[in-house]
Each structure stands twice: as C-alpha cells, then as structure tokens.
JSON list of C-alpha atoms in Angstrom, two decimals:
[
{"chain": "T", "resi": 30, "resn": "UNK", "atom": "CA", "xyz": [10.05, -19.54, -15.11]},
{"chain": "T", "resi": 31, "resn": "UNK", "atom": "CA", "xyz": [7.36, -19.84, -13.12]},
{"chain": "T", "resi": 32, "resn": "UNK", "atom": "CA", "xyz": [8.10, -16.95, -11.18]},
{"chain": "T", "resi": 33, "resn": "UNK", "atom": "CA", "xyz": [7.68, -15.16, -14.63]},
{"chain": "T", "resi": 34, "resn": "UNK", "atom": "CA", "xyz": [3.96, -16.81, -15.16]},
{"chain": "T", "resi": 35, "resn": "UNK", "atom": "CA", "xyz": [2.78, -15.98, -11.37]},
{"chain": "T", "resi": 36, "resn": "UNK", "atom": "CA", "xyz": [3.88, -12.06, -12.24]},
{"chain": "T", "resi": 37, "resn": "UNK", "atom": "CA", "xyz": [2.13, -12.63, -15.05]},
{"chain": "T", "resi": 38, "resn": "UNK", "atom": "CA", "xyz": [-1.45, -14.42, -13.24]},
{"chain": "T", "resi": 39, "resn": "UNK", "atom": "CA", "xyz": [-1.01, -11.46, -10.76]},
{"chain": "T", "resi": 40, "resn": "UNK", "atom": "CA", "xyz": [-1.40, -8.56, -13.20]},
{"chain": "T", "resi": 41, "resn": "UNK", "atom": "CA", "xyz": [-4.23, -10.39, -15.04]},
{"chain": "T", "resi": 42, "resn": "UNK", "atom": "CA", "xyz": [-5.89, -10.99, -11.20]},
{"chain": "T", "resi": 43, "resn": "UNK", "atom": "CA", "xyz": [-5.52, -7.26, -11.04]},
{"chain": "T", "resi": 44, "resn": "UNK", "atom": "CA", "xyz": [-7.01, -5.91, -14.34]},
{"chain": "T", "resi": 45, "resn": "UNK", "atom": "CA", "xyz": [-9.86, -8.49, -13.82]},
{"chain": "T", "resi": 46, "resn": "UNK", "atom": "CA", "xyz": [-12.28, -6.69, -12.83]},
{"chain": "T", "resi": 47, "resn": "UNK", "atom": "CA", "xyz": [-14.75, -4.18, -15.20]},
{"chain": "T", "resi": 48, "resn": "UNK", "atom": "CA", "xyz": [-14.14, -0.89, -13.23]},
{"chain": "T", "resi": 49, "resn": "UNK", "atom": "CA", "xyz": [-10.62, -1.49, -13.08]},
{"chain": "T", "resi": 50, "resn": "UNK", "atom": "CA", "xyz": [-10.46, -2.40, -17.08]},
{"chain": "T", "resi": 51, "resn": "UNK", "atom": "CA", "xyz": [-12.57, 0.82, -17.41]},
{"chain": "T", "resi": 52, "resn": "UNK", "atom": "CA", "xyz": [-10.39, 2.59, -15.11]},
{"chain": "T", "resi": 53, "resn": "UNK", "atom": "CA", "xyz": [-7.21, 1.79, -17.24]},
{"chain": "T", "resi": 54, "resn": "UNK", "atom": "CA", "xyz": [-8.95, 2.36, -20.63]},
{"chain": "T", "resi": 55, "resn": "UNK", "atom": "CA", "xyz": [-10.41, 5.83, -19.33]},
{"chain": "T", "resi": 56, "resn": "UNK", "atom": "CA", "xyz": [-6.50, 6.95, -18.41]},
{"chain": "T", "resi": 57, "resn": "UNK", "atom": "CA", "xyz": [-5.01, 5.55, -21.81]},
{"chain": "T", "resi": 58, "resn": "UNK", "atom": "CA", "xyz": [-7.45, 7.88, -23.16]},
{"chain": "T", "resi": 59, "resn": "UNK", "atom": "CA", "xyz": [-7.39, 10.80, -21.55]},
{"chain": "T", "resi": 60, "resn": "UNK", "atom": "CA", "xyz": [-3.97, 10.55, -19.76]},
{"chain": "T", "resi": 61, "resn": "UNK", "atom": "CA", "xyz": [-3.17, 11.56, -16.45]},
{"chain": "T", "resi": 62, "resn": "UNK", "atom": "CA", "xyz": [-6.55, 12.35, -14.27]},
{"chain": "T", "resi": 63, "resn": "UNK", "atom": "CA", "xyz": [-7.31, 13.01, -10.54]},
{"chain": "T", "resi": 64, "resn": "UNK", "atom": "CA", "xyz": [-10.00, 11.24, -8.38]},
{"chain": "T", "resi": 65, "resn": "UNK", "atom": "CA", "xyz": [-12.73, 14.33, -9.56]},
{"chain": "T", "resi": 66, "resn": "UNK", "atom": "CA", "xyz": [-12.30, 13.28, -13.16]},
{"chain": "T", "resi": 67, "resn": "UNK", "atom": "CA", "xyz": [-12.57, 9.65, -12.62]},
{"chain": "T", "resi": 68, "resn": "UNK", "atom": "CA", "xyz": [-15.38, 10.16, -10.48]},
{"chain": "T", "resi": 69, "resn": "UNK", "atom": "CA", "xyz": [-17.64, 12.18, -12.94]},
{"chain": "T", "resi": 70, "resn": "UNK", "atom": "CA", "xyz": [-16.85, 9.40, -15.87]},
{"chain": "T", "resi": 71, "resn": "UNK", "atom": "CA", "xyz": [-17.77, 6.48, -14.00]},
{"chain": "T", "resi": 72, "resn": "UNK", "atom": "CA", "xyz": [-20.68, 8.05, -11.46]},
{"chain": "T", "resi": 73, "resn": "UNK", "atom": "CA", "xyz": [-19.35, 6.34, -8.98]},
{"chain": "T", "resi": 74, "resn": "UNK", "atom": "CA", "xyz": [-18.21, 6.98, -4.67]},
{"chain": "T", "resi": 75, "resn": "UNK", "atom": "CA", "xyz": [-14.99, 8.59, -4.65]},
{"chain": "T", "resi": 76, "resn": "UNK", "atom": "CA", "xyz": [-13.80, 5.71, -1.90]},
{"chain": "T", "resi": 77, "resn": "UNK", "atom": "CA", "xyz": [-14.89, 3.24, -4.48]},
{"chain": "T", "resi": 78, "resn": "UNK", "atom": "CA", "xyz": [-12.46, 4.53, -7.46]},
{"chain": "T", "resi": 79, "resn": "UNK", "atom": "CA", "xyz": [-10.05, 5.85, -4.93]},
{"chain": "T", "resi": 80, "resn": "UNK", "atom": "CA", "xyz": [-9.97, 1.85, -3.85]},
{"chain": "T", "resi": 81, "resn": "UNK", "atom": "CA", "xyz": [-9.69, 0.16, -7.07]},
{"chain": "T", "resi": 82, "resn": "UNK", "atom": "CA", "xyz": [-6.90, 2.82, -7.70]},
{"chain": "T", "resi": 83, "resn": "UNK", "atom": "CA", "xyz": [-5.14, 1.75, -4.92]},
{"chain": "T", "resi": 84, "resn": "UNK", "atom": "CA", "xyz": [-4.97, -1.76, -5.77]},
{"chain": "T", "resi": 85, "resn": "UNK", "atom": "CA", "xyz": [-3.65, -0.60, -9.09]},
{"chain": "T", "resi": 86, "resn": "UNK", "atom": "CA", "xyz": [-1.27, 1.48, -7.94]},
{"chain": "T", "resi": 87, "resn": "UNK", "atom": "CA", "xyz": [-0.40, -1.59, -5.87]},
{"chain": "T", "resi": 88, "resn": "UNK", "atom": "CA", "xyz": [0.20, -3.67, -8.59]},
{"chain": "T", "resi": 89, "resn": "UNK", "atom": "CA", "xyz": [2.72, -1.30, -10.48]},
{"chain": "T", "resi": 90, "resn": "UNK", "atom": "CA", "xyz": [0.03, -0.42, -12.95]},
{"chain": "T", "resi": 91, "resn": "UNK", "atom": "CA", "xyz": [0.09, 2.92, -12.20]},
{"chain": "T", "resi": 92, "resn": "UNK", "atom": "CA", "xyz": [1.01, 5.62, -10.41]},
{"chain": "T", "resi": 93, "resn": "UNK", "atom": "CA", "xyz": [-0.28, 9.44, -8.59]},
{"chain": "T", "resi": 94, "resn": "UNK", "atom": "CA", "xyz": [1.70, 12.22, -9.18]},
{"chain": "T", "resi": 95, "resn": "UNK", "atom": "CA", "xyz": [0.70, 15.32, -6.66]},
{"chain": "T", "resi": 96, "resn": "UNK", "atom": "CA", "xyz": [-0.20, 18.55, -8.35]},
{"chain": "T", "resi": 97, "resn": "UNK", "atom": "CA", "xyz": [-0.75, 20.99, -5.31]},
{"chain": "T", "resi": 98, "resn": "UNK", "atom": "CA", "xyz": [-4.04, 19.59, -3.90]},
{"chain": "T", "resi": 99, "resn": "UNK", "atom": "CA", "xyz": [-4.77, 17.32, -6.61]},
{"chain": "T", "resi": 100, "resn": "UNK", "atom": "CA", "xyz": [-3.18, 13.10, -7.64]},
{"chain": "T", "resi": 101, "resn": "UNK", "atom": "CA", "xyz": [-3.13, 12.24, -10.44]},
{"chain": "T", "resi": 102, "resn": "UNK", "atom": "CA", "xyz": [-3.04, 9.09, -11.92]},
{"chain": "T", "resi": 103, "resn": "UNK", "atom": "CA", "xyz": [-1.33, 8.02, -14.89]},
{"chain": "T", "resi": 104, "resn": "UNK", "atom": "CA", "xyz": [-0.34, 4.41, -16.19]},
{"chain": "T", "resi": 105, "resn": "UNK", "atom": "CA", "xyz": [3.21, 3.31, -16.07]},
{"chain": "T", "resi": 106, "resn": "UNK", "atom": "CA", "xyz": [3.57, -0.49, -17.06]},
{"chain": "T", "resi": 107, "resn": "UNK", "atom": "CA", "xyz": [4.14, -0.60, -20.71]},
{"chain": "T", "resi": 108, "resn": "UNK", "atom": "CA", "xyz": [2.53, -3.73, -21.23]},
{"chain": "T", "resi": 109, "resn": "UNK", "atom": "CA", "xyz": [-0.80, -2.66, -20.17]},
{"chain": "T", "resi": 110, "resn": "UNK", "atom": "CA", "xyz": [-1.70, -0.76, -23.71]},
{"chain": "T", "resi": 111, "resn": "UNK", "atom": "CA", "xyz": [-0.80, -3.79, -25.31]},
{"chain": "T", "resi": 112, "resn": "UNK", "atom": "CA", "xyz": [-3.77, -5.76, -23.10]},
{"chain": "T", "resi": 113, "resn": "UNK", "atom": "CA", "xyz": [-6.21, -3.69, -22.96]},
{"chain": "T", "resi": 114, "resn": "UNK", "atom": "CA", "xyz": [-5.60, -3.29, -27.09]},
{"chain": "T", "resi": 115, "resn": "UNK", "atom": "CA", "xyz": [-6.48, -6.88, -27.24]},
{"chain": "T", "resi": 116, "resn": "UNK", "atom": "CA", "xyz": [-9.26, -6.95, -25.26]},
{"chain": "T", "resi": 117, "resn": "UNK", "atom": "CA", "xyz": [-11.19, -4.36, -27.53]}
]
C-alpha cells in the first residue's frame, strides 16, 4: 500500500511545476505537438521546454513519437486528464 502512495507522490512532484502543468494542459487540448509548437506557445527557449518534457517522459506521463525529423509528444498516462480537470 505504501508503494502506491510513493508512486502517486512522485507523480505529483513531477506535475508540481507551473511550466509542466501548462505543457500538460496544452497537450491535452491540442493533442500531439512538437517542441517548436510548444516553444511558440510558451515563449521559452527550446532547451527549457526540452528539459521539462524530459522530466515528464521520465515519469512516464508522456512519450515522444518521431515523425521525420520532428518528435511529437503526447500524454500516455490516463490519470493525467482527470488530475488536470480537478485543478481547473
């Protein structure tokens, strides 16, 4: 039982950043997007966006799918949409 709480706490830690919450919300609304689209939406350097995406990928919240030269990120954790809906 404690292991489940630890996993949930780690998930919440990853989400507990305004940029990552914004990225998640954008991906939920827009669907799969690449770093260029996200950079334009958030007006941040590509390296900053990539760092946040890396943390979300490491937490298995989203994944990247390569299409040609671009990688499109999409949410794969079904709990995320419910969590974001509660926060609105």
